[in-house]
Short mmCIF file of C-alpha atoms and ligand atoms in Angstrom, two decimals:
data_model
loop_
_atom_site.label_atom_id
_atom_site.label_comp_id
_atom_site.label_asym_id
_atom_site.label_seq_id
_atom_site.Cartn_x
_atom_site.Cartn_y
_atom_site.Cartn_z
CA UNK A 1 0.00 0.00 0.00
CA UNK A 2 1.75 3.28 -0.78
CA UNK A 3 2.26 5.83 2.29
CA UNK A 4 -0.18 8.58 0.59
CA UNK A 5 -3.47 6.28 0.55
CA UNK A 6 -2.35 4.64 4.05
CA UNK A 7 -2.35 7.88 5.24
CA UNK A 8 -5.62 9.03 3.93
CA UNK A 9 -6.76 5.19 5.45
CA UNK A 10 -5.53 5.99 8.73
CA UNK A 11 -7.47 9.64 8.88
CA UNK A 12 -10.84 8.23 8.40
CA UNK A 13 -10.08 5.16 10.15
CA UNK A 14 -8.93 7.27 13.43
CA UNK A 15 -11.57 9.75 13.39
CA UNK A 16 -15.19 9.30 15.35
CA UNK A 17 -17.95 9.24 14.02
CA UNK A 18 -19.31 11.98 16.44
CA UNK A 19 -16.47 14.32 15.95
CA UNK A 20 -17.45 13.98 11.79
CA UNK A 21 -21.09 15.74 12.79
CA UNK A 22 -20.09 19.37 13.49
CA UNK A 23 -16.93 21.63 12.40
CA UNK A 24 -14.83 23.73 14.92
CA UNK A 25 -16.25 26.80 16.63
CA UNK A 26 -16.77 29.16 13.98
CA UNK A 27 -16.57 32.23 16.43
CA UNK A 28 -13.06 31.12 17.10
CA UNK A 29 -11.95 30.49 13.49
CA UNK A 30 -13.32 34.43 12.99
CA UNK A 31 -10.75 35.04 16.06
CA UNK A 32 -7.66 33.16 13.92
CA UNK A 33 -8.77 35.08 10.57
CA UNK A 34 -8.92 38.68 12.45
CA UNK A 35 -5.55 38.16 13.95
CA UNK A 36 -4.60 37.53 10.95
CA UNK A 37 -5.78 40.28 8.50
CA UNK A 38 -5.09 42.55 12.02
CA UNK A 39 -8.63 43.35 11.98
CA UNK A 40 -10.52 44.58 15.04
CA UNK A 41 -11.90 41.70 16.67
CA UNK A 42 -15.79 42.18 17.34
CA UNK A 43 -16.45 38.32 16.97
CA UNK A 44 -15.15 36.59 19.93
CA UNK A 45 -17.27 37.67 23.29
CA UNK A 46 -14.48 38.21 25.48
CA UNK A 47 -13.02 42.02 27.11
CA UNK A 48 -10.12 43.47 25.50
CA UNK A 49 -9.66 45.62 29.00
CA UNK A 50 -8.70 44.74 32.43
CA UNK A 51 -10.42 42.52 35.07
CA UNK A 52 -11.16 43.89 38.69
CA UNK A 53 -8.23 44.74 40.42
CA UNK A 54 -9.25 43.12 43.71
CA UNK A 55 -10.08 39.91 42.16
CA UNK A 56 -6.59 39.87 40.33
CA UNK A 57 -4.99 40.41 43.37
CA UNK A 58 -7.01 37.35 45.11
CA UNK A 59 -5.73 35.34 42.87
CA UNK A 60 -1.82 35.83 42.89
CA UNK A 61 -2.46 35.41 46.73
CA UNK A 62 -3.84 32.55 46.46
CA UNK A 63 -0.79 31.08 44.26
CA UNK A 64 1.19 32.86 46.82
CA UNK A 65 -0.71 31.44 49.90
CA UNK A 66 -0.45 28.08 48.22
CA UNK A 67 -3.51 27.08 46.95
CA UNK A 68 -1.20 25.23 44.09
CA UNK A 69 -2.84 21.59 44.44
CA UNK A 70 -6.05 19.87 43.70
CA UNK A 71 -9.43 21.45 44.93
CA UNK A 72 -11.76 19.24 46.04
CA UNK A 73 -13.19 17.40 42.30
CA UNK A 74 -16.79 19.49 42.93
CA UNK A 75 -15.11 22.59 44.19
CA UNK A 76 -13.30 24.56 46.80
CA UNK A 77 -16.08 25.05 50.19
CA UNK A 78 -15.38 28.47 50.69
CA UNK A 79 -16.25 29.10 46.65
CA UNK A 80 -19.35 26.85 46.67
CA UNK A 81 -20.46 28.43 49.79
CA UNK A 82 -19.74 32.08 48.44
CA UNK A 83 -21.85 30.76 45.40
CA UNK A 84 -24.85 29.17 47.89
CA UNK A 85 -24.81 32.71 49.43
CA UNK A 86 -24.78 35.11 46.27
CA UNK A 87 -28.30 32.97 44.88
CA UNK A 88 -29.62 33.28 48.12
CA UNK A 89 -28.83 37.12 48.69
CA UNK A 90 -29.97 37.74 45.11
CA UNK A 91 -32.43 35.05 43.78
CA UNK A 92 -34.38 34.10 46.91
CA UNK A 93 -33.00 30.72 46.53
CA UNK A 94 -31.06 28.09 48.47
CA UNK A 95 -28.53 25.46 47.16
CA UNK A 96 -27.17 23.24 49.40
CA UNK A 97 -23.23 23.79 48.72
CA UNK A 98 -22.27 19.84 50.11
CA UNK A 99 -24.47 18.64 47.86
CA UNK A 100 -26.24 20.68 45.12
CA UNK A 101 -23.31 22.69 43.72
CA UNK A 102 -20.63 21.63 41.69
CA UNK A 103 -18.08 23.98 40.46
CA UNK A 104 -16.42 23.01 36.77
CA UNK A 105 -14.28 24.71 33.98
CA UNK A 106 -16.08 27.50 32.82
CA UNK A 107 -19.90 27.43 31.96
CA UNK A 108 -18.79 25.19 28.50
CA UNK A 109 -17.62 22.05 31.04
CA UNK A 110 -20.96 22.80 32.97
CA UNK A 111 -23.34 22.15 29.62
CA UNK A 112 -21.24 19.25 28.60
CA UNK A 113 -21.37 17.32 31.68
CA UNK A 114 -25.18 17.87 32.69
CA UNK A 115 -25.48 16.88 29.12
CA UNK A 116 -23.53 13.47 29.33
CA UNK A 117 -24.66 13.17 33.02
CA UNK A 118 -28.86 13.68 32.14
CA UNK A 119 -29.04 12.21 28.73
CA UNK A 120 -29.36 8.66 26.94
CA UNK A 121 -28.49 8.00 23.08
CA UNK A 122 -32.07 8.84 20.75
CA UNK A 123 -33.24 11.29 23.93
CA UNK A 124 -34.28 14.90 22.58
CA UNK A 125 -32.74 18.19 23.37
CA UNK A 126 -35.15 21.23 22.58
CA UNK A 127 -32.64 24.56 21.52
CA UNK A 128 -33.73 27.92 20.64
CA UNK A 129 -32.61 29.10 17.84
CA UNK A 130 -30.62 30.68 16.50
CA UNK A 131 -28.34 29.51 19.36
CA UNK A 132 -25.09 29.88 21.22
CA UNK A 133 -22.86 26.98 18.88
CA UNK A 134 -21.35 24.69 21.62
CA UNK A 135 -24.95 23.52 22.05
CA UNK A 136 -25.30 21.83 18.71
CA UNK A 137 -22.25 20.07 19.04
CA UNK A 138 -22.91 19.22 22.93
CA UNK A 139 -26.32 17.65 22.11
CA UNK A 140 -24.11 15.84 19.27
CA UNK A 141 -21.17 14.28 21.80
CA UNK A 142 -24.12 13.19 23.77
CA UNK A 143 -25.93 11.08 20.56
CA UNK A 144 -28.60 13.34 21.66
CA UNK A 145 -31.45 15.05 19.28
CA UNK A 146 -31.32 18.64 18.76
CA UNK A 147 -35.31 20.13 18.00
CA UNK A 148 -35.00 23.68 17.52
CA UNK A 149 -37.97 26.17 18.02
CA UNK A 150 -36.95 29.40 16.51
CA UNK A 151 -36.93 33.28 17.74
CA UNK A 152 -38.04 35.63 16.06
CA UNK A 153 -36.96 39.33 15.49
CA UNK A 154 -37.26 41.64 16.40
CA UNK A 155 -37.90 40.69 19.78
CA UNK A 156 -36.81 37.26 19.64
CA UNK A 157 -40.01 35.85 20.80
CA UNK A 158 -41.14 32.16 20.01
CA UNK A 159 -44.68 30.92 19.54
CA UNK A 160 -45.72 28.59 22.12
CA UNK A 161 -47.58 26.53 19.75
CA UNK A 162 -44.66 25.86 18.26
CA UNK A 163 -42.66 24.91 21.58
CA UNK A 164 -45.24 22.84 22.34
CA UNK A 165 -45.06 21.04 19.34
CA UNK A 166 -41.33 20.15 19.57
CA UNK A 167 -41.88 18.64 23.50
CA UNK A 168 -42.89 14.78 22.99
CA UNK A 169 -42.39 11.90 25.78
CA UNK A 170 -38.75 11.47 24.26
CA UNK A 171 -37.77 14.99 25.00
CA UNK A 172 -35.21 15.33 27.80
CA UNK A 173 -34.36 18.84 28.54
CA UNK A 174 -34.47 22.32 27.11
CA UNK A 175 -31.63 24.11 27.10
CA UNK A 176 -32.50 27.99 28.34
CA UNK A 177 -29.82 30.89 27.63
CA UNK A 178 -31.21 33.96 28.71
CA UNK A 179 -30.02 36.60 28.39
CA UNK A 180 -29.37 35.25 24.79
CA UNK A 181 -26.33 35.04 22.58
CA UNK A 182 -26.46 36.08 19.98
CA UNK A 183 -29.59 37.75 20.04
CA UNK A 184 -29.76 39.25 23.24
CA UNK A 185 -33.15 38.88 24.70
CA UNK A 186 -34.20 38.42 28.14
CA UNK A 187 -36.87 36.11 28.59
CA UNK A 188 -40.15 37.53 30.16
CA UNK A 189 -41.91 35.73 33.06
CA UNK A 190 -44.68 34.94 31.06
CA UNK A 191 -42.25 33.27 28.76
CA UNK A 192 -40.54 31.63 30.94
CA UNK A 193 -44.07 29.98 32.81
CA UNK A 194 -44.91 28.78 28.95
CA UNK A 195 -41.71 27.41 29.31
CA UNK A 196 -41.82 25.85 32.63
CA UNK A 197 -45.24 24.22 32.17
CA UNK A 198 -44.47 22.22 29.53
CA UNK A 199 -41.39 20.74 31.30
CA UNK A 200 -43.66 19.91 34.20
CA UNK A 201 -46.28 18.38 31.93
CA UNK A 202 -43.77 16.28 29.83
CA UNK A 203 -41.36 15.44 32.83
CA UNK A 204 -38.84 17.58 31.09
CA UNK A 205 -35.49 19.22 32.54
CA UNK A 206 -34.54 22.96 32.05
CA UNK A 207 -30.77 23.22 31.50
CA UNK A 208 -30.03 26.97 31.78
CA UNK A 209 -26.90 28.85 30.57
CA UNK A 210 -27.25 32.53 33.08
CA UNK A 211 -23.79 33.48 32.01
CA UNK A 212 -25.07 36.66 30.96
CA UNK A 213 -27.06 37.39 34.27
CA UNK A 214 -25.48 40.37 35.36
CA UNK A 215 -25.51 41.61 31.91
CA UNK A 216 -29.48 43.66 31.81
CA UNK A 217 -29.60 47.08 29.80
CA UNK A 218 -33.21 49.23 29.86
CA UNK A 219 -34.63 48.10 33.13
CA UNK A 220 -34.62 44.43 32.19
CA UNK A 221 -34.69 42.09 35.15
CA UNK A 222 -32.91 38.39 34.99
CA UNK A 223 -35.23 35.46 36.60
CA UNK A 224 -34.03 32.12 36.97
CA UNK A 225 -36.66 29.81 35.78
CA UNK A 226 -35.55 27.83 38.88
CA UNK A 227 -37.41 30.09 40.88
CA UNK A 228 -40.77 29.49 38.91
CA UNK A 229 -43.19 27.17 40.87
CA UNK A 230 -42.26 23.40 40.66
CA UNK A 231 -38.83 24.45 38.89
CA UNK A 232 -36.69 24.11 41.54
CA UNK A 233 -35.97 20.44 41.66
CA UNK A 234 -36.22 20.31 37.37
CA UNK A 235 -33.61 22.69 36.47
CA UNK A 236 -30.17 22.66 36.26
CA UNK A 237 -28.33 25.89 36.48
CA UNK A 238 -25.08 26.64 34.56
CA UNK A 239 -23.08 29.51 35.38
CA UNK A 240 -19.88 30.70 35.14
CA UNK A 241 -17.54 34.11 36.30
CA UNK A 242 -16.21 34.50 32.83
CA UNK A 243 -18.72 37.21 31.67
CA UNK A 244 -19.78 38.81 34.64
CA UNK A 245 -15.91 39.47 36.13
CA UNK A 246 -14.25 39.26 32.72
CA UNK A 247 -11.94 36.54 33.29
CA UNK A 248 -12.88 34.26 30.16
CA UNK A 249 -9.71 32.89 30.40
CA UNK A 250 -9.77 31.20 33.43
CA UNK A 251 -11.98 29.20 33.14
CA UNK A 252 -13.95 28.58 36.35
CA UNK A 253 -17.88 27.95 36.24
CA UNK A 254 -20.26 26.31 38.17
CA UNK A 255 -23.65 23.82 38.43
CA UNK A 256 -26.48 24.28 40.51
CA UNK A 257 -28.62 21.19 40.45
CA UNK A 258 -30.91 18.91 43.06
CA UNK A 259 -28.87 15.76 44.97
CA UNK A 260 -29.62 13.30 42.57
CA UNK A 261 -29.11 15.38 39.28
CA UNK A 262 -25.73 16.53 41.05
CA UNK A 263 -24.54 13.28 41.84
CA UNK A 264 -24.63 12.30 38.50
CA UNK A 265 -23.21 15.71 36.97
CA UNK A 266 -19.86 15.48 39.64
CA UNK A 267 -19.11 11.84 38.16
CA UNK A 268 -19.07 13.05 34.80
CA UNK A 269 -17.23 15.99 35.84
CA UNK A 270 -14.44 14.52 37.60
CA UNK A 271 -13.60 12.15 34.78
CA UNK A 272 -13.24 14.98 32.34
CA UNK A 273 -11.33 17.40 33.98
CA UNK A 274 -11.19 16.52 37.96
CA UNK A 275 -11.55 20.30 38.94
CA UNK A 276 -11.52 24.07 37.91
CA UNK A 277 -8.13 26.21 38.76
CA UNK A 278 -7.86 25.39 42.13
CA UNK A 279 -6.49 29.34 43.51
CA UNK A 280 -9.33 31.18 41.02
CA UNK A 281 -11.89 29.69 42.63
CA UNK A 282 -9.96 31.35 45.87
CA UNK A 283 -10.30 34.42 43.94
CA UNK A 284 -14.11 33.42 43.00
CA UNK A 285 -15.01 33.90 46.28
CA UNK A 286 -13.76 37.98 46.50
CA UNK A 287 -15.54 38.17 43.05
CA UNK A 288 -18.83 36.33 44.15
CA UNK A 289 -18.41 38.96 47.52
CA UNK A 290 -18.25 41.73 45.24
CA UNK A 291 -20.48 44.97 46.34
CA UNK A 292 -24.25 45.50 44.68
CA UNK A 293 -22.55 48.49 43.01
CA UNK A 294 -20.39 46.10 40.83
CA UNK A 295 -23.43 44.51 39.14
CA UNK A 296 -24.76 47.85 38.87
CA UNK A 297 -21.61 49.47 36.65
CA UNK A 298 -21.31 46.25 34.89
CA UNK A 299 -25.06 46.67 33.23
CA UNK A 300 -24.58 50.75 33.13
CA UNK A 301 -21.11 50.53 31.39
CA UNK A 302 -22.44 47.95 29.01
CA UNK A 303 -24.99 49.94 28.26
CA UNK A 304 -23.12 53.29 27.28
CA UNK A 305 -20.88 50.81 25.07
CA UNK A 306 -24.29 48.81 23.31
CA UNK A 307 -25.42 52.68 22.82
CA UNK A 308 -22.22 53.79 21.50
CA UNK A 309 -21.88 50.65 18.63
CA UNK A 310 -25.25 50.88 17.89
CA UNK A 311 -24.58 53.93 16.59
CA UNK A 312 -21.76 53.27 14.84
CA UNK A 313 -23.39 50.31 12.93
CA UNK A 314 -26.25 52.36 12.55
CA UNK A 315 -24.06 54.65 10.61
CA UNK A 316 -22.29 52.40 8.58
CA UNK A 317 -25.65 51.18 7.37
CA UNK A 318 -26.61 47.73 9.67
CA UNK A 319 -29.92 47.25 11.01
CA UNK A 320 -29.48 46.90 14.34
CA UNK A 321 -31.25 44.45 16.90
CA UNK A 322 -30.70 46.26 19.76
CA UNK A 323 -30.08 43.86 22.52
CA UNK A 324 -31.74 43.45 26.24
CA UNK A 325 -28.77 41.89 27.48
CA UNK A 326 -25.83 39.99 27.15
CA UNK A 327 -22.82 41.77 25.09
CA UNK A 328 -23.56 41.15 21.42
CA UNK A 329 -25.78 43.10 18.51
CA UNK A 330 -27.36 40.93 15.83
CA UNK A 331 -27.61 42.78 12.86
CA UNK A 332 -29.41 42.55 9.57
CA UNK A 333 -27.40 42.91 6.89
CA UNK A 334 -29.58 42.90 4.02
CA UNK A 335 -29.18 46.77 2.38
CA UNK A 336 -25.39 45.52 1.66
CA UNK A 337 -26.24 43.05 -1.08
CA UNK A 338 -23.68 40.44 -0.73
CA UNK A 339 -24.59 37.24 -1.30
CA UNK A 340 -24.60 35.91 2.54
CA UNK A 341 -23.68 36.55 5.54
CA UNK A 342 -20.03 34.01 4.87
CA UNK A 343 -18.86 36.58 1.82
CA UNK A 344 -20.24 39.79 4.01
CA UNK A 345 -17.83 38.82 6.97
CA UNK A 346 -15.04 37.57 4.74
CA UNK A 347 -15.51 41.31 3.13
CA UNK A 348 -15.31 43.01 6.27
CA UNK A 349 -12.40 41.11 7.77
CA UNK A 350 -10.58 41.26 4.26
CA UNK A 351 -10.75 44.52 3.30
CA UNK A 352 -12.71 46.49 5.82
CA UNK A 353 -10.81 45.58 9.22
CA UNK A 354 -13.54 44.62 11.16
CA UNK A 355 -14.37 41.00 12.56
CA UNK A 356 -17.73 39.41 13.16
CA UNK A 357 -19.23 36.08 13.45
CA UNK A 358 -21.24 34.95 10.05
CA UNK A 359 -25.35 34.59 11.13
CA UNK A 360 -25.97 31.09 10.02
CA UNK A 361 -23.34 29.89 13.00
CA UNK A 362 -26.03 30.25 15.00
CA UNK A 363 -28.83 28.02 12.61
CA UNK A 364 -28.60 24.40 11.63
CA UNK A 365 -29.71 25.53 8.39
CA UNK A 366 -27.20 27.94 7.20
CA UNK A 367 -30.13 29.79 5.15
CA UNK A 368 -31.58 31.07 8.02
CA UNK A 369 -28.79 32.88 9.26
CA UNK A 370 -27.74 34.17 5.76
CA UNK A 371 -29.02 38.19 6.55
CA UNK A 372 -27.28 38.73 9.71
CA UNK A 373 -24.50 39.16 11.80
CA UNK A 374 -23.38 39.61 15.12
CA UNK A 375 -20.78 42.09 17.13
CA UNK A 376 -19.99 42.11 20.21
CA UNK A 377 -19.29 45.09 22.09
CA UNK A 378 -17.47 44.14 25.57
CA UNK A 379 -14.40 46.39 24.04
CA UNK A 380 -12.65 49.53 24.93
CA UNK A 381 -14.28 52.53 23.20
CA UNK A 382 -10.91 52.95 21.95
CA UNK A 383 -11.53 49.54 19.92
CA UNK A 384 -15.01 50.33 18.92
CA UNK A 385 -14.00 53.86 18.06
CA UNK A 386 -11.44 52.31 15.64
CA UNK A 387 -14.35 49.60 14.17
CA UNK A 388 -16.75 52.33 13.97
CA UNK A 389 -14.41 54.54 11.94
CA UNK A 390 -13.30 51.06 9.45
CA UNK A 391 -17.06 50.21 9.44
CA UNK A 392 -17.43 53.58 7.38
CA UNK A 393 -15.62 52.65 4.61
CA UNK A 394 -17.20 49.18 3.83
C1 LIG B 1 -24.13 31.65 26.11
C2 LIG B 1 -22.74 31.29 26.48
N1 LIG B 1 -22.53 30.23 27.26
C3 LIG B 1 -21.28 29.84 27.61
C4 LIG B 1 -20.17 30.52 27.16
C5 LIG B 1 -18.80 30.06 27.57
O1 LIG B 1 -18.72 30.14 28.96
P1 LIG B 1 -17.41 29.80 29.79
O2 LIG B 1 -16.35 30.78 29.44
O3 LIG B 1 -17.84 29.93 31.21
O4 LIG B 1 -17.05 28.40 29.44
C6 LIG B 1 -20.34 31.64 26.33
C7 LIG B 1 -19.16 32.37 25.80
O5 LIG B 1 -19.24 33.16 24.92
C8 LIG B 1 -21.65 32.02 25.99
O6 LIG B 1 -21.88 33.09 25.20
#
């Protein structure tokens, strides 16, 4: 057999069948190509500016104090009890930190393991879409079902005939990310009771992503569905301090889940990855102890910066979604006339100097997604200032 077609043997031969059902993250790919063209990256969701000084300095005393080894697999006490005490001070809600909290790496671990820890091969996974990408893919690793009920803009709202339709006896869980990426909603109560009596009537999970809870612009207010009558014990909360402290890189998140759910989710968890940074979940617990006026500049500064983009897309000629929360604006991008969304971001990167993440990332069918795409603001105004003034030259 000559080398060239035992090689091209050996690549099919050694690669899974599940990895063969989705293609790498195309938010990070947009991350490679910007770096590469040295084009201002508005794809990727992460800060370009510093993280809280006092949380910094937690953690290099904590490497200094020692905290070098293995936390406990399900987390550090003092950081699962910091985390018991912030839902209680601001949801209303306890969580028993022995045995109903599990602390993982970042909010990305946290989906992946309830997933593998709550689901069966053939069971169904109901996604909004469009959707945040690792879900696809999670459902996928899981040889899970993905049925997807779509929002609509401009609000992003579903039909509930339609949600109901995509619930059946084999559905599992719905996965919940609110406030949204990429479109930014916040679900409304009333949404969020459809929501929560059909996973009562169909004996249904709610796997929730709240990264973005600390992330609310025009008087919006962020409510756990956990805290909905007859939730409590049926949801499983992911969360993580990457967006609300703006440390994405280090990767510390957590689960909030009833004993029996948790049990499962910590098994699954300490075979991937035994436990998160072991001295930033020291520092987790000076972030998680963070004053009310934290949360309060977060959402106000975000604001000013959602305001300030807006505008300059606005300018430039995007229709703007203009978001409820989280840190990203959908936008249509229809007056352009390129031929999608793919050749509109390649343009921008390419020639304009601008990076954003292609619409259809978010939609299994790539159609759907072919009119939009989506910035994200959590930059220095120094970075959007320099966007804004490429932007005008597309
Ligand atoms: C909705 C959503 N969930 C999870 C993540 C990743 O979270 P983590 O950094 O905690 O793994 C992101 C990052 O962009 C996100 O937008």
């Amino acid at each position: 057999m000559s080398s060239s077609v035992e090689a091209a043997r050996s690549r099919t031969r050694f690669r899974s069948r599940r990895t063969s059902q989705f293609t790498e993250s195309v938010i990070r790919e947009m991350t490679r190509l910007a770096l590469e063209h040295d084009a201002v990256n508005l794809a990727q969701g992460f800060p370009d500016f510093g993280a809280p000084e006092e949380i910094k300095r937690a953690a290099q005393d904590a490497i200094a104090a020692d905290f070098n080894q293995y936390a406990i697999t399900w987390g550090a006490k003092p950081f699962r009890n910091a985390i018991a005490e912030k839902y209680r001070k601001w949801h209303g809600i306890e969580y028993d930190p022995e045995r109903e909290i599990t602390v993982c790496c970042g909010a990305t671990e946290g989906m992946i393991a309830t997933l593998l820890a709550v689901t069966n091969p053939g069971d169904e996974i109901i996604i909004f879409e469009p959707y945040y990408e690792n879900y696809g893919p999670d459902a996928l690793l899981c040889d899970a079902q993905h049925k997807l009920v779509r929002l609509r803009p401009p609000d992003w709202t579903f039909d509930p005939d339609e949600l109901r339709r995509a619930f059946s006896s084999k559905t599992k869980a719905i996965i919940l990310n609110s406030p949204n990426n990429p479109t930014g909603k916040v679900f409304t109560r009333p949404e969020l009771e459809v929501i929560a009596n059909l996973c009562q009537e169909f004996d249904t999970l709610a796997i929730t992503d709240e990264i973005y809870e600390h992330i609310l612009y025009d008087g919006a207010s962020h409510i756990p569905i956990a805290t909905l009558p007859g939730m409590r014990e049926r949801t499983v909360l992911v969360n993580s301090l990457s967006k609300t402290y703006s440390v994405t890189g280090w990767r510390v998140g957590f689960v909030l889940a009833a004993p029996d759910l948790t049990d499962s989710i910590r098994k699954v968890h300490d075979f991937l990855t035994v436990g998160a940074a072991a001295p930033l979940q020291q520092a987790g617990v000076a972030a998680l102890n963070l004053p009310d006026s934290y949360y309060e500049k977060l959402s106000a500064e975000y604001q000013k910066r959602r305001d300030f983009l807006s505008e300059q897309l606005e300018q430039a000629g995007f229709r703007c979604y203009r978001p409820k929360g989280a840190y990203y604006i959908m936008t249509d991008i229809s007056a352009f006339g390129f031929a999608d969304d793919l050749s509109f971001v390649r343009h921008l990167i390419e020639n304009v100097g601008v990076a954003a993440v292609p619409g259809s990332s978010f939609f299994s069918d790539s159609n759907a997604g072919a009119a939009l795409i989506r910035f994200c603001f959590c930059k220095k105004y120094e970075t959007l200032e320099k966007a804004g003034s490429r932007l005008r030259r597309i």
